[in-house]
Coordinates of C-alpha atoms in Angstrom, one line a residue:
M1 CA 94.5 -16.3 5.6
N2 CA 98.1 -16.4 4.2
R3 CA 97.9 -12.7 3.5
F4 CA 96.7 -12.0 7.1
I5 CA 99.7 -14.0 8.5
R6 CA 102.1 -12.2 6.2
N7 CA 100.9 -8.7 7.2
L8 CA 101.0 -9.7 10.9
L9 CA 104.6 -10.8 10.6
I10 CA 105.5 -7.5 8.9
I11 CA 104.0 -5.5 11.8
L12 CA 105.8 -7.7 14.3
G13 CA 109.1 -7.2 12.4
I14 CA 108.7 -3.4 12.4
F15 CA 108.1 -3.5 16.2
L16 CA 111.2 -5.6 16.7
V17 CA 113.3 -3.2 14.6
V18 CA 112.1 -0.1 16.5
A19 CA 112.7 -1.8 19.8
G20 CA 116.2 -2.7 18.6
I21 CA 116.9 0.9 17.6
F22 CA 115.6 2.1 20.9
S23 CA 117.8 -0.3 22.8
F24 CA 120.8 0.7 20.7
V25 CA 120.3 4.4 21.2
G26 CA 119.6 4.1 24.9
T27 CA 122.7 2.0 25.6
D28 CA 126.3 3.2 25.5
S29 CA 128.6 1.0 23.4
K30 CA 131.4 1.3 26.0
S31 CA 131.3 -0.6 29.3
T32 CA 130.9 1.8 32.2
T33 CA 130.9 1.6 36.0
N34 CA 128.5 3.5 38.2
V35 CA 130.2 5.1 41.2
S36 CA 129.3 7.7 43.8
V37 CA 130.3 11.4 43.7
S38 CA 132.7 10.9 46.7
V39 CA 134.7 8.3 44.6
I40 CA 134.9 10.8 41.8
A41 CA 136.1 13.5 44.3
E42 CA 138.9 11.2 45.5
E43 CA 139.9 10.4 41.9
V44 CA 140.1 14.1 41.1
N45 CA 142.4 14.8 44.1
S46 CA 144.6 11.9 43.0
N47 CA 144.9 13.3 39.4
Q48 CA 143.2 10.2 37.8
V49 CA 140.5 12.0 35.9
D50 CA 141.0 13.2 32.3
R51 CA 137.7 14.9 31.6
I52 CA 134.1 15.0 32.9
E53 CA 130.9 15.2 30.7
V54 CA 127.8 16.7 32.3
S55 CA 124.4 16.0 30.8
E56 CA 121.8 17.4 33.2
D57 CA 122.2 15.4 36.4
E58 CA 124.2 12.6 34.8
L59 CA 128.1 12.5 35.0
T60 CA 130.3 10.6 32.6
V61 CA 133.9 10.5 34.0
H62 CA 136.8 9.5 31.6
L63 CA 139.8 8.4 33.5
K64 CA 143.4 8.7 32.2
D65 CA 143.7 4.9 32.0
G66 CA 140.8 4.9 29.5
S67 CA 138.1 3.6 31.7
V68 CA 134.7 5.3 32.0
Q69 CA 132.6 5.8 35.0
T70 CA 129.1 7.3 35.5
S71 CA 127.5 9.0 38.4
N72 CA 124.6 11.3 39.3
K73 CA 125.0 14.7 41.0
E74 CA 122.5 16.7 43.0
H75 CA 119.6 18.3 41.1
E76 CA 120.0 22.0 40.2
I77 CA 123.5 22.3 41.8
A78 CA 126.6 23.0 39.7
L79 CA 129.2 20.2 39.5
S80 CA 132.0 22.5 40.8
E81 CA 130.0 23.3 43.9
T82 CA 129.2 19.6 44.5
L83 CA 132.8 18.6 44.2
K84 CA 133.9 21.5 46.5
N85 CA 131.5 20.2 49.1
Y86 CA 133.3 16.9 48.9
G87 CA 136.7 18.5 49.6
V88 CA 138.1 18.6 46.0
D89 CA 141.2 20.8 45.6
Q90 CA 140.1 23.7 43.3
A91 CA 143.6 23.9 41.7
K92 CA 143.3 20.3 40.6
L93 CA 139.7 20.7 39.4
K94 CA 140.9 23.5 37.1
D95 CA 143.2 21.0 35.3
I96 CA 140.2 18.8 34.4
K97 CA 138.2 19.5 31.2
I98 CA 134.5 19.7 32.0
E99 CA 132.0 19.4 29.1
V100 CA 128.4 20.4 29.6
K101 CA 125.9 18.7 27.1
G102 CA 122.2 19.4 26.6
S103 CA 119.7 16.6 26.0
S104 CA 119.2 15.8 22.2
S105 CA 115.8 15.7 20.6
S106 CA 116.3 12.1 19.4
S107 CA 117.3 11.0 22.9
F108 CA 114.2 12.7 24.2
I109 CA 112.0 11.0 21.7
F110 CA 113.4 7.6 22.2
S111 CA 113.7 7.8 25.9
T112 CA 110.5 9.7 26.8
L113 CA 107.9 9.9 24.0
L114 CA 108.5 6.6 22.2
P115 CA 107.5 4.2 25.0
F116 CA 104.1 6.0 25.2
I117 CA 103.5 6.5 21.5
L118 CA 104.6 3.1 20.1
P119 CA 101.8 1.1 21.7
F120 CA 99.2 3.5 20.3
L121 CA 100.8 3.3 16.8
L122 CA 100.7 -0.5 16.9
I123 CA 97.1 -0.6 18.0
A124 CA 96.2 1.9 15.3
G125 CA 98.0 -0.1 12.6
F126 CA 96.3 -3.3 13.7
I127 CA 92.8 -1.7 13.5
W128 CA 93.7 -0.3 10.0
F129 CA 94.7 -3.7 8.9
L130 CA 91.5 -5.3 10.1
M131 CA 89.4 -2.6 8.4
R132 CA 91.2 -3.2 5.2
Q133 CA 90.6 -6.9 5.3
V134 CA 86.9 -6.3 5.9
S135 CA 86.8 -3.8 3.1
G136 CA 88.4 -6.3 0.7
S137 CA 85.9 -9.0 1.7
N138 CA 83.1 -6.7 1.0
N139 CA 84.5 -5.8 -2.4
R140 CA 84.8 -9.5 -3.3
A141 CA 81.3 -10.2 -2.1
M142 CA 79.9 -7.4 -4.3
S143 CA 81.8 -8.7 -7.3
F144 CA 80.9 -12.4 -6.7
G145 CA 78.2 -12.3 -9.3
Q146 CA 80.2 -10.5 -12.0
S147 CA 81.6 -12.4 -14.9
G148 CA 85.3 -12.8 -15.3
A149 CA 85.3 -12.4 -19.0
K150 CA 88.5 -10.9 -20.4
L151 CA 88.1 -8.1 -23.0
M152 CA 90.4 -7.8 -26.0
D153 CA 89.5 -4.7 -27.9
E154 CA 90.7 -3.5 -31.3
S155 CA 93.4 -1.4 -29.8
D156 CA 95.3 -4.5 -28.6
R157 CA 97.3 -4.9 -31.8
K158 CA 99.9 -7.2 -30.3
R159 CA 97.4 -9.9 -29.5
R160 CA 95.3 -9.4 -32.7
V161 CA 94.9 -12.5 -34.9
T162 CA 93.6 -12.6 -38.4
F163 CA 92.7 -15.4 -40.9
A164 CA 96.2 -15.0 -42.3
D165 CA 97.6 -16.4 -39.1
V166 CA 95.3 -19.5 -39.3
A167 CA 96.6 -22.2 -41.7
G168 CA 94.3 -24.8 -43.2
I169 CA 90.5 -25.2 -42.4
R170 CA 89.6 -23.4 -45.6
E171 CA 85.9 -24.2 -45.5
A172 CA 85.6 -23.1 -41.9
K173 CA 87.2 -19.8 -42.7
E174 CA 84.9 -19.2 -45.7
E175 CA 81.9 -19.9 -43.4
L176 CA 83.1 -17.5 -40.8
K177 CA 83.9 -14.7 -43.3
E178 CA 80.2 -14.1 -43.5
I179 CA 80.1 -13.4 -39.8
V180 CA 82.9 -10.9 -40.3
E181 CA 80.8 -9.2 -43.0
F182 CA 77.8 -9.0 -40.7
L183 CA 79.9 -7.3 -38.1
R184 CA 81.6 -4.9 -40.4
F185 CA 78.8 -4.0 -42.8
P186 CA 75.5 -4.8 -41.0
Q187 CA 73.4 -2.4 -43.1
K188 CA 74.2 -4.4 -46.3
F189 CA 72.3 -7.4 -44.8
F190 CA 69.7 -5.4 -42.9
S191 CA 68.6 -3.7 -46.1
L192 CA 67.7 -7.2 -47.6
G193 CA 65.9 -8.3 -44.4
A194 CA 68.7 -10.6 -43.3
K195 CA 69.2 -11.1 -39.5
I196 CA 72.6 -11.3 -37.9
P197 CA 73.4 -14.8 -36.7
R198 CA 73.0 -15.1 -32.9
G199 CA 75.6 -17.8 -32.4
V200 CA 78.2 -19.9 -34.1
L201 CA 79.2 -23.3 -32.6
L202 CA 82.7 -24.5 -33.5
L203 CA 82.9 -28.3 -33.4
G204 CA 86.0 -30.4 -33.7
P205 CA 88.5 -32.6 -31.9
P206 CA 91.0 -31.0 -29.4
G207 CA 93.8 -29.0 -30.9
V208 CA 92.4 -28.2 -34.3
G209 CA 92.3 -24.4 -33.5
K210 CA 88.8 -23.6 -32.4
T211 CA 89.9 -20.8 -30.0
L212 CA 92.4 -19.5 -32.6
V213 CA 89.6 -19.2 -35.2
A214 CA 87.3 -17.3 -32.8
R215 CA 90.1 -14.8 -32.2
A216 CA 90.7 -14.5 -35.9
V217 CA 87.0 -13.7 -36.5
A218 CA 87.2 -10.9 -33.9
G219 CA 90.5 -9.7 -35.4
E220 CA 89.1 -9.6 -38.9
A221 CA 85.9 -7.8 -37.9
N222 CA 88.0 -5.3 -35.8
V223 CA 85.4 -5.5 -32.9
P224 CA 85.8 -6.1 -29.1
F225 CA 86.3 -9.7 -28.2
F226 CA 85.1 -11.2 -24.8
H227 CA 86.5 -14.6 -24.0
I228 CA 85.6 -16.8 -21.1
S229 CA 85.5 -20.6 -20.2
G230 CA 82.3 -22.4 -19.6
S231 CA 83.6 -23.6 -16.3
E232 CA 83.9 -20.0 -15.0
F233 CA 80.2 -19.7 -14.8
V234 CA 79.7 -22.6 -12.5
E235 CA 79.9 -22.0 -8.7
M236 CA 78.9 -23.9 -5.6
F237 CA 76.2 -21.3 -4.9
V238 CA 73.0 -21.5 -6.9
G239 CA 72.3 -18.4 -9.0
V240 CA 75.9 -17.2 -9.3
G241 CA 76.4 -18.6 -12.7
A242 CA 73.2 -17.0 -14.0
S243 CA 74.2 -13.7 -12.5
R244 CA 77.6 -13.9 -14.3
V245 CA 75.8 -14.7 -17.6
R246 CA 73.7 -11.6 -17.2
D247 CA 76.7 -9.4 -16.3
L248 CA 78.6 -10.8 -19.3
F249 CA 75.9 -10.0 -21.8
K250 CA 75.3 -6.6 -20.2
K251 CA 79.0 -5.7 -20.8
A252 CA 78.8 -7.1 -24.3
K253 CA 75.8 -5.0 -25.2
R254 CA 77.6 -1.9 -24.0
N255 CA 80.4 -2.7 -26.4
S256 CA 78.3 -4.0 -29.3
P257 CA 78.9 -4.9 -32.0
C258 CA 81.2 -7.5 -30.4
I259 CA 81.9 -11.2 -30.1
V260 CA 81.5 -13.3 -27.0
F261 CA 83.6 -16.5 -27.1
I262 CA 82.7 -19.3 -24.6
D263 CA 85.3 -22.0 -24.7
E264 CA 84.3 -25.6 -23.7
I265 CA 80.6 -24.7 -23.5
D266 CA 79.7 -28.3 -22.7
A267 CA 80.7 -27.5 -19.1
V268 CA 77.3 -25.6 -18.8
G269 CA 75.5 -26.6 -21.9
R270 CA 74.9 -30.3 -21.2
Q271 CA 71.4 -31.7 -21.6
R272 CA 69.1 -30.8 -18.8
G273 CA 67.6 -33.6 -16.7
A274 CA 64.0 -34.6 -16.1
G275 CA 63.6 -32.5 -13.0
L276 CA 63.6 -35.4 -10.6
G277 CA 66.3 -33.9 -8.5
G278 CA 64.5 -30.5 -8.2
S279 CA 65.2 -27.3 -10.1
H280 CA 68.1 -26.0 -8.0
D281 CA 70.9 -27.4 -10.2
E282 CA 73.4 -24.5 -10.7
R283 CA 74.4 -25.7 -14.1
E284 CA 70.9 -25.8 -15.4
Q285 CA 70.2 -22.3 -14.0
T286 CA 73.2 -21.0 -15.9
L287 CA 72.2 -22.8 -19.1
N288 CA 68.7 -21.3 -18.8
Q289 CA 70.1 -17.8 -18.5
I290 CA 72.3 -18.4 -21.6
L291 CA 69.3 -19.5 -23.6
V292 CA 67.3 -16.4 -22.6
E293 CA 70.2 -14.0 -23.3
M294 CA 70.8 -15.5 -26.8
D295 CA 67.2 -15.6 -28.0
G296 CA 64.9 -13.9 -25.5
F297 CA 62.7 -10.9 -25.7
E298 CA 65.7 -8.6 -26.5
S299 CA 66.8 -9.7 -30.0
D300 CA 68.2 -6.4 -31.5
S301 CA 71.7 -6.5 -30.0
N302 CA 74.7 -6.9 -32.3
V303 CA 76.3 -9.5 -30.1
I304 CA 77.5 -12.8 -31.7
V305 CA 78.2 -15.7 -29.4
V306 CA 80.9 -18.0 -30.6
A307 CA 81.3 -21.2 -28.7
A308 CA 83.6 -24.2 -29.0
T309 CA 83.3 -27.8 -27.9
N310 CA 84.5 -31.2 -28.8
R311 CA 81.4 -32.9 -27.3
P312 CA 78.4 -31.8 -29.4
D313 CA 76.6 -35.0 -28.6
V314 CA 76.0 -33.9 -25.0
L315 CA 74.7 -30.4 -25.6
D316 CA 71.1 -29.5 -24.9
P317 CA 68.8 -29.4 -28.0
A318 CA 67.5 -26.0 -27.0
L319 CA 71.0 -24.6 -27.3
L320 CA 71.4 -26.0 -30.9
R321 CA 68.2 -24.8 -32.4
P322 CA 68.1 -21.9 -34.9
G323 CA 67.9 -18.5 -33.2
R324 CA 70.6 -19.5 -30.8
F325 CA 73.5 -21.3 -32.4
D326 CA 72.4 -20.8 -36.0
R327 CA 75.5 -22.2 -37.5
Q328 CA 77.6 -25.1 -36.6
V329 CA 81.1 -25.0 -38.2
V330 CA 83.0 -28.3 -38.2
L331 CA 86.8 -28.1 -37.9
D332 CA 88.5 -31.4 -39.0
L333 CA 92.0 -32.6 -38.5
P334 CA 94.2 -31.1 -41.2
D335 CA 95.1 -33.0 -44.4
I336 CA 98.6 -33.2 -45.8
R337 CA 98.4 -29.8 -47.6
D338 CA 97.0 -28.1 -44.5
R339 CA 99.7 -29.7 -42.3
E340 CA 102.4 -28.3 -44.5
Q341 CA 100.9 -24.8 -44.3
I342 CA 100.6 -25.1 -40.5
L343 CA 104.2 -26.2 -40.3
Q344 CA 105.2 -23.1 -42.3
V345 CA 103.3 -20.9 -39.8
H346 CA 105.1 -22.5 -36.8
T347 CA 108.6 -22.2 -38.5
K348 CA 108.4 -18.4 -38.9
S349 CA 110.3 -17.8 -35.6
K350 CA 112.7 -20.7 -35.9
P351 CA 115.9 -20.9 -37.9
L352 CA 115.7 -23.9 -40.1
A353 CA 118.5 -25.8 -41.8
K354 CA 118.6 -26.0 -45.6
N355 CA 117.8 -29.8 -45.5
V356 CA 114.4 -29.3 -43.8
N357 CA 111.6 -30.7 -46.0
L358 CA 108.2 -29.6 -44.6
R359 CA 106.4 -31.8 -47.2
A360 CA 108.2 -34.9 -45.9
L361 CA 107.2 -33.9 -42.3
A362 CA 103.6 -33.4 -43.4
E363 CA 103.6 -36.9 -44.9
R364 CA 104.8 -38.4 -41.7
T365 CA 102.2 -36.8 -39.5
P366 CA 98.8 -38.1 -40.6
G367 CA 96.2 -37.5 -37.8
F368 CA 98.2 -34.7 -36.2
S369 CA 96.2 -31.7 -35.1
G370 CA 97.4 -28.1 -35.3
A371 CA 98.4 -28.2 -31.6
D372 CA 100.3 -31.5 -32.3
L373 CA 102.3 -29.8 -35.1
A374 CA 103.1 -26.8 -33.0
N375 CA 104.4 -29.2 -30.3
L376 CA 106.3 -31.1 -32.9
M377 CA 108.2 -27.9 -34.0
N378 CA 108.8 -27.0 -30.4
E379 CA 110.3 -30.4 -29.6
G380 CA 112.5 -30.2 -32.7
A381 CA 113.8 -26.8 -31.5
I382 CA 114.4 -28.2 -28.0
L383 CA 116.4 -31.1 -29.4
A384 CA 118.5 -28.8 -31.6
A385 CA 119.2 -26.6 -28.5
R386 CA 120.3 -29.6 -26.5
K387 CA 122.8 -30.5 -29.3
N388 CA 124.1 -26.8 -29.2
L389 CA 123.0 -26.4 -32.9
K390 CA 122.4 -23.0 -34.4
E391 CA 119.6 -24.3 -36.7
V392 CA 116.8 -26.9 -36.5
G393 CA 117.5 -29.7 -38.9
Q394 CA 115.5 -32.4 -40.5
D395 CA 116.9 -35.1 -38.2
E396 CA 115.8 -33.3 -35.1
L397 CA 112.3 -32.8 -36.5
L398 CA 112.0 -36.5 -37.5
T399 CA 113.1 -37.5 -34.1
A400 CA 110.5 -35.1 -32.6
I401 CA 107.8 -36.8 -34.6
E402 CA 108.6 -40.1 -33.0
K403 CA 108.8 -38.5 -29.6
V404 CA 105.4 -36.9 -30.0
M405 CA 103.8 -40.2 -31.3
L406 CA 105.6 -42.8 -29.1
G407 CA 107.3 -40.9 -26.3
P408 CA 111.0 -40.2 -25.6
E409 CA 113.8 -42.8 -26.1
R410 CA 114.3 -45.0 -23.1
K411 CA 118.1 -45.3 -23.4
S412 CA 118.4 -46.7 -19.9
H413 CA 116.0 -49.6 -20.8
L414 CA 118.6 -52.1 -22.1
L415 CA 117.5 -55.4 -23.6
S416 CA 119.4 -58.5 -23.1
T417 CA 121.0 -60.3 -26.1
R418 CA 118.1 -62.7 -26.3
E419 CA 115.4 -60.0 -25.9
K420 CA 117.1 -57.9 -28.5
E421 CA 117.1 -60.8 -30.9
I422 CA 113.4 -61.5 -30.3
A423 CA 112.4 -57.9 -30.7
A424 CA 114.4 -57.6 -34.0
W425 CA 112.7 -60.7 -35.5
H426 CA 109.3 -59.4 -34.2
E427 CA 109.6 -56.0 -35.8
A428 CA 111.0 -57.5 -39.0
G429 CA 107.9 -59.6 -39.2
H430 CA 105.6 -56.6 -39.0
A431 CA 107.7 -54.7 -41.6
L432 CA 107.9 -57.6 -44.1
V433 CA 104.1 -58.3 -44.0
A434 CA 103.4 -54.6 -44.4
T435 CA 105.7 -54.5 -47.4
V436 CA 104.5 -57.5 -49.3
L437 CA 100.7 -56.9 -48.9
K438 CA 99.6 -54.4 -51.5
E439 CA 96.8 -52.9 -49.4
A440 CA 99.0 -52.2 -46.4
D441 CA 100.7 -48.8 -45.9
P442 CA 104.4 -48.5 -46.8
V443 CA 107.0 -48.8 -44.0
H444 CA 108.9 -45.6 -43.2
K445 CA 111.0 -46.8 -40.3
V446 CA 111.7 -49.9 -38.2
S447 CA 113.4 -49.7 -34.8
I448 CA 114.0 -51.8 -31.7
V449 CA 115.0 -48.8 -29.6
S450 CA 112.5 -48.5 -26.7
R451 CA 110.2 -45.4 -26.8
G452 CA 107.5 -44.8 -24.3
R453 CA 106.0 -48.1 -23.4
A454 CA 107.0 -49.8 -26.7
A455 CA 110.1 -52.0 -26.8
G456 CA 110.3 -51.5 -30.6
Y457 CA 108.1 -50.2 -33.3
T458 CA 107.4 -50.3 -37.1
M459 CA 106.3 -47.0 -38.5
K460 CA 104.0 -47.4 -41.5
L461 CA 102.2 -44.4 -42.9
P462 CA 99.7 -44.1 -45.8
I463 CA 100.8 -42.7 -49.1
E464 CA 97.9 -40.2 -49.0
D465 CA 95.3 -39.1 -46.5
K466 CA 92.3 -41.4 -46.2
N467 CA 88.8 -40.7 -45.2
L468 CA 87.3 -44.1 -46.3
H469 CA 88.8 -47.5 -45.6
S470 CA 88.0 -50.7 -47.5
K471 CA 87.6 -54.2 -46.2
S472 CA 90.8 -55.3 -48.0
E473 CA 92.8 -52.5 -46.2
F474 CA 91.4 -53.7 -42.8
L475 CA 92.3 -57.3 -43.6
A476 CA 95.9 -56.2 -44.5
D477 CA 96.1 -54.2 -41.2
L478 CA 95.0 -57.4 -39.3
A479 CA 97.7 -59.4 -41.0
V480 CA 100.4 -56.7 -40.3
S481 CA 99.3 -56.6 -36.6
L482 CA 99.8 -60.4 -36.3
G483 CA 103.1 -60.3 -38.3
G484 CA 105.3 -60.1 -35.1
Y485 CA 103.2 -62.9 -33.4
A486 CA 103.5 -65.2 -36.4
T487 CA 107.3 -64.5 -36.7
E488 CA 107.9 -65.5 -33.0
K489 CA 106.0 -68.7 -33.6
I490 CA 107.8 -69.6 -36.8
I491 CA 111.3 -68.6 -35.9
F492 CA 111.5 -69.5 -32.2
N493 CA 108.5 -71.9 -31.9
E494 CA 107.7 -70.0 -28.8
L495 CA 105.6 -67.0 -27.9
T496 CA 106.4 -64.0 -25.6
T497 CA 104.4 -61.2 -24.1
G498 CA 105.8 -58.7 -26.7
A499 CA 102.8 -59.4 -28.9
S500 CA 100.1 -58.7 -26.3
N501 CA 99.3 -55.2 -27.6
D502 CA 99.3 -56.4 -31.2
L503 CA 96.7 -59.1 -30.3
K504 CA 94.6 -56.5 -28.5
V505 CA 94.6 -54.1 -31.5
A506 CA 93.8 -57.0 -33.9
T507 CA 91.0 -58.3 -31.8
N508 CA 89.3 -54.9 -31.5
L509 CA 89.6 -54.3 -35.2
A510 CA 88.2 -57.7 -36.1
R511 CA 85.2 -57.1 -33.8
K512 CA 84.5 -53.7 -35.4
L513 CA 84.6 -55.4 -38.8
V514 CA 81.7 -57.6 -37.6
T515 CA 79.7 -55.4 -35.3
A516 CA 80.2 -51.8 -36.6
Y517 CA 81.2 -52.0 -40.3
G518 CA 79.0 -54.8 -41.5
M519 CA 81.8 -56.6 -43.3
S520 CA 81.0 -60.1 -42.2
E521 CA 79.8 -62.4 -45.0
T522 CA 77.8 -64.5 -42.6
L523 CA 76.0 -61.8 -40.6
G524 CA 75.6 -59.4 -43.4
P525 CA 75.1 -55.6 -43.4
M526 CA 74.1 -55.2 -39.8
T527 CA 75.5 -53.5 -36.7
F528 CA 75.3 -55.0 -33.3
G529 CA 75.3 -53.3 -29.9
E530 CA 74.2 -49.8 -28.8
S531 CA 76.0 -47.6 -26.4
H532 CA 74.1 -46.1 -23.5
D533 CA 73.9 -42.3 -23.1
M534 CA 75.4 -42.7 -19.6
I535 CA 78.9 -41.2 -19.7
F536 CA 81.5 -41.3 -16.9
L537 CA 84.6 -39.3 -17.1
G538 CA 84.0 -38.8 -20.8
R539 CA 83.8 -42.5 -21.6
E540 CA 80.9 -44.8 -22.1
I541 CA 80.6 -47.3 -19.3
S542 CA 78.0 -49.6 -20.6
E543 CA 76.7 -51.1 -23.8
H544 CA 73.2 -52.3 -24.6
K545 CA 73.2 -55.8 -26.1
N546 CA 70.5 -55.7 -28.7
Y547 CA 71.1 -59.2 -30.1
S548 CA 70.5 -62.8 -28.8
E549 CA 73.0 -65.2 -27.4
K550 CA 72.8 -67.2 -30.7
V551 CA 73.9 -64.1 -32.6
A552 CA 76.6 -63.4 -30.0
A553 CA 78.1 -66.8 -30.7
K554 CA 78.1 -66.1 -34.4
I555 CA 79.8 -62.8 -33.8
D556 CA 82.5 -64.5 -31.8
E557 CA 83.0 -67.1 -34.6
E558 CA 83.3 -64.4 -37.2
V559 CA 85.8 -62.5 -35.1
S560 CA 87.8 -65.6 -34.6
G561 CA 87.6 -66.3 -38.3
F562 CA 89.0 -62.9 -39.2
I563 CA 91.9 -63.4 -36.8
E564 CA 92.7 -66.9 -38.1
R565 CA 92.7 -65.8 -41.7
A566 CA 94.9 -62.8 -40.9
F567 CA 97.3 -65.1 -39.0
K568 CA 97.5 -67.5 -42.0
T569 CA 98.1 -64.6 -44.4
A570 CA 101.0 -63.3 -42.2
S571 CA 102.5 -66.8 -41.8
D572 CA 102.4 -67.5 -45.5
V573 CA 104.2 -64.3 -46.3
L574 CA 106.8 -64.9 -43.7
K575 CA 107.5 -68.4 -44.8
K576 CA 107.7 -67.4 -48.5
Y577 CA 110.1 -64.6 -47.9
R578 CA 112.0 -66.0 -44.9
K579 CA 115.3 -65.0 -46.5
H580 CA 114.3 -61.3 -46.6
L581 CA 112.9 -61.7 -43.0
R582 CA 116.3 -62.8 -41.9
L583 CA 118.1 -60.0 -43.7
V584 CA 116.0 -57.4 -42.0
A585 CA 116.2 -59.0 -38.5
L586 CA 120.0 -59.3 -38.6
K587 CA 120.3 -55.7 -39.9
L588 CA 118.1 -54.5 -37.0
I589 CA 120.3 -56.4 -34.5
E590 CA 123.3 -54.7 -35.9
K591 CA 122.0 -51.1 -36.3
E592 CA 118.8 -51.1 -34.1
T593 CA 117.1 -48.6 -36.5
L594 CA 116.4 -48.8 -40.2
E595 CA 115.1 -45.8 -42.1
R596 CA 112.9 -46.2 -45.2
D597 CA 115.7 -46.2 -47.7
E598 CA 117.8 -48.6 -45.7
F599 CA 114.9 -51.0 -45.2
E600 CA 113.7 -50.9 -48.9
A601 CA 117.3 -51.6 -50.0
L602 CA 117.1 -54.9 -48.2
V603 CA 113.7 -56.0 -49.7
A604 CA 113.7 -54.0 -52.9
D605 CA 112.9 -57.0 -55.1
I606 CA 109.6 -57.8 -53.3
I607 CA 108.2 -54.3 -52.9
P608 CA 105.1 -53.5 -54.9
E609 CA 105.7 -50.7 -57.5
H610 CA 103.3 -48.2 -55.9
K611 CA 105.1 -48.4 -52.5
L612 CA 108.6 -47.7 -53.7
A613 CA 110.2 -44.6 -52.4
K614 CA 112.1 -42.3 -54.7
N615 CA 115.9 -42.9 -55.2
V616 CA 115.9 -46.3 -53.5
L617 CA 119.4 -47.7 -53.3
T618 CA 119.9 -51.2 -54.8
P619 CA 121.7 -53.4 -52.3
Q620 CA 125.0 -55.1 -53.1
V621 CA 125.1 -58.9 -52.3
A622 CA 128.4 -58.5 -50.6
D623 CA 127.0 -56.1 -48.1
L624 CA 124.2 -58.4 -47.0
P625 CA 124.5 -61.1 -44.3
A626 CA 124.4 -64.7 -45.6
A627 CA 121.0 -66.3 -46.2
V628 CA 119.5 -68.9 -44.0

């Protein structure tokens, strides 16, 4: 519709321009007066005329005073004869310059032909425009059932990706190298009776590089690579998705051996229903066609389907059986060594300062995916550019980590003197409890500068990546979460809303200890509660209560017991080391942010040996505020 209006306005504009040109050509720029021939005869006799221009029957008279007059003479009669009939003195007529002009072709076109031709041209242009619109609609209708898969062939070297461009995920790359071998040297496997895998399903959380790995497989195998999103199959018209699947595999077979990559396959691969709503579901029809194409009657094509999803629990079982997705490759979040390698990949195009330590950045980013690390390096480069720096330094990258984790600094969010004091004591409580308890992670930074939705934060990170967590670590985390709450109660004998999120985190963790991890001494090694399969917007909306009310009361008692014991642990630590708590709080009020070395310098005598950072500065007593 917008294109139709645009073209209509273009045609109207052309018409107005032509009309303006016609009006300009047909109109003399000088002001003229139309008079009769008798008046011109009188002016000739009185010597007022300078020259006369004759164009067919039209007269243009230029007077000596500069004015111009127009008139019309009799048809097919000479001007001199006409003026003689009006009594003009022939002697005076000889003194006047008479110019005879013929009609120009442009004047003839604009004045005679154009008024008749222009309407026909406009009508013809409008008909051509309508026929073009109808033709475009027909073309779109004919291509409605064709797949929109994009082809990246081996000639596209600029977009080619290999395993060398993918850092980390060593096990996944080893698994996928066999697929590359199948595509490059199929006879080596066929001679032993091996069959080429039909499909590879890449599983993993968002951002770990599933799409990048699929492109690397195609780049290593040097074969054509079709890529499409699962949502591109689904349309409001039944059967269109199945038609697009057929068209996609038809194109793939023509280019075999090749790889077809379907991103977010859970958009069309969800479990099929019981048929109560009829068999006209577009998504189910599309899934059925994918199942048939992957393992139907035609099984001799060298087409490997690589699909990616972060929701394998919702996929249809028929899609996961051998013969369709033969292999399921799990891509985990990178560990510290992988994170360092990924950071090296993303720093190739960025000028780094000499003080940049990628290992230290990897230590500060546990749980970051590859996409998070790429975003981290980009944010660091943006911060350096805002400071008009020529290189990206360590300070910019450390600030970028906090920005990615917590959000940007809210410099306009100013705390009052009382609120700043409460926030400083609150964060000092978190940091002190985390420092004293051996099972808690070491503190890397403490700040009362607002970031995102947090008025302040204590950054504690593990010494090494963890896959298993013990009960003692969970209990230490509970005590650390309640450290700020306990500090407010001890120091101010008053509570604020600043601890609301801490209480929420602690309560959820305590409930998991009882219901999910089986760490309750009273209830024993059991789990309680089952989640329904019903999912709304990617989240479970209901939970099945598979225990009695009596057990529910015991669960509540155990959760409350975990919270009370953690609160007592935090309170005992804060009371025992109240002097150090005051030192940290006053330093936070003064500087607002304490890095790891500055913080450990204040509490160096109570830090467990395994938590000490290298090159910790020993504080001088004169530099510290007075004790309580």
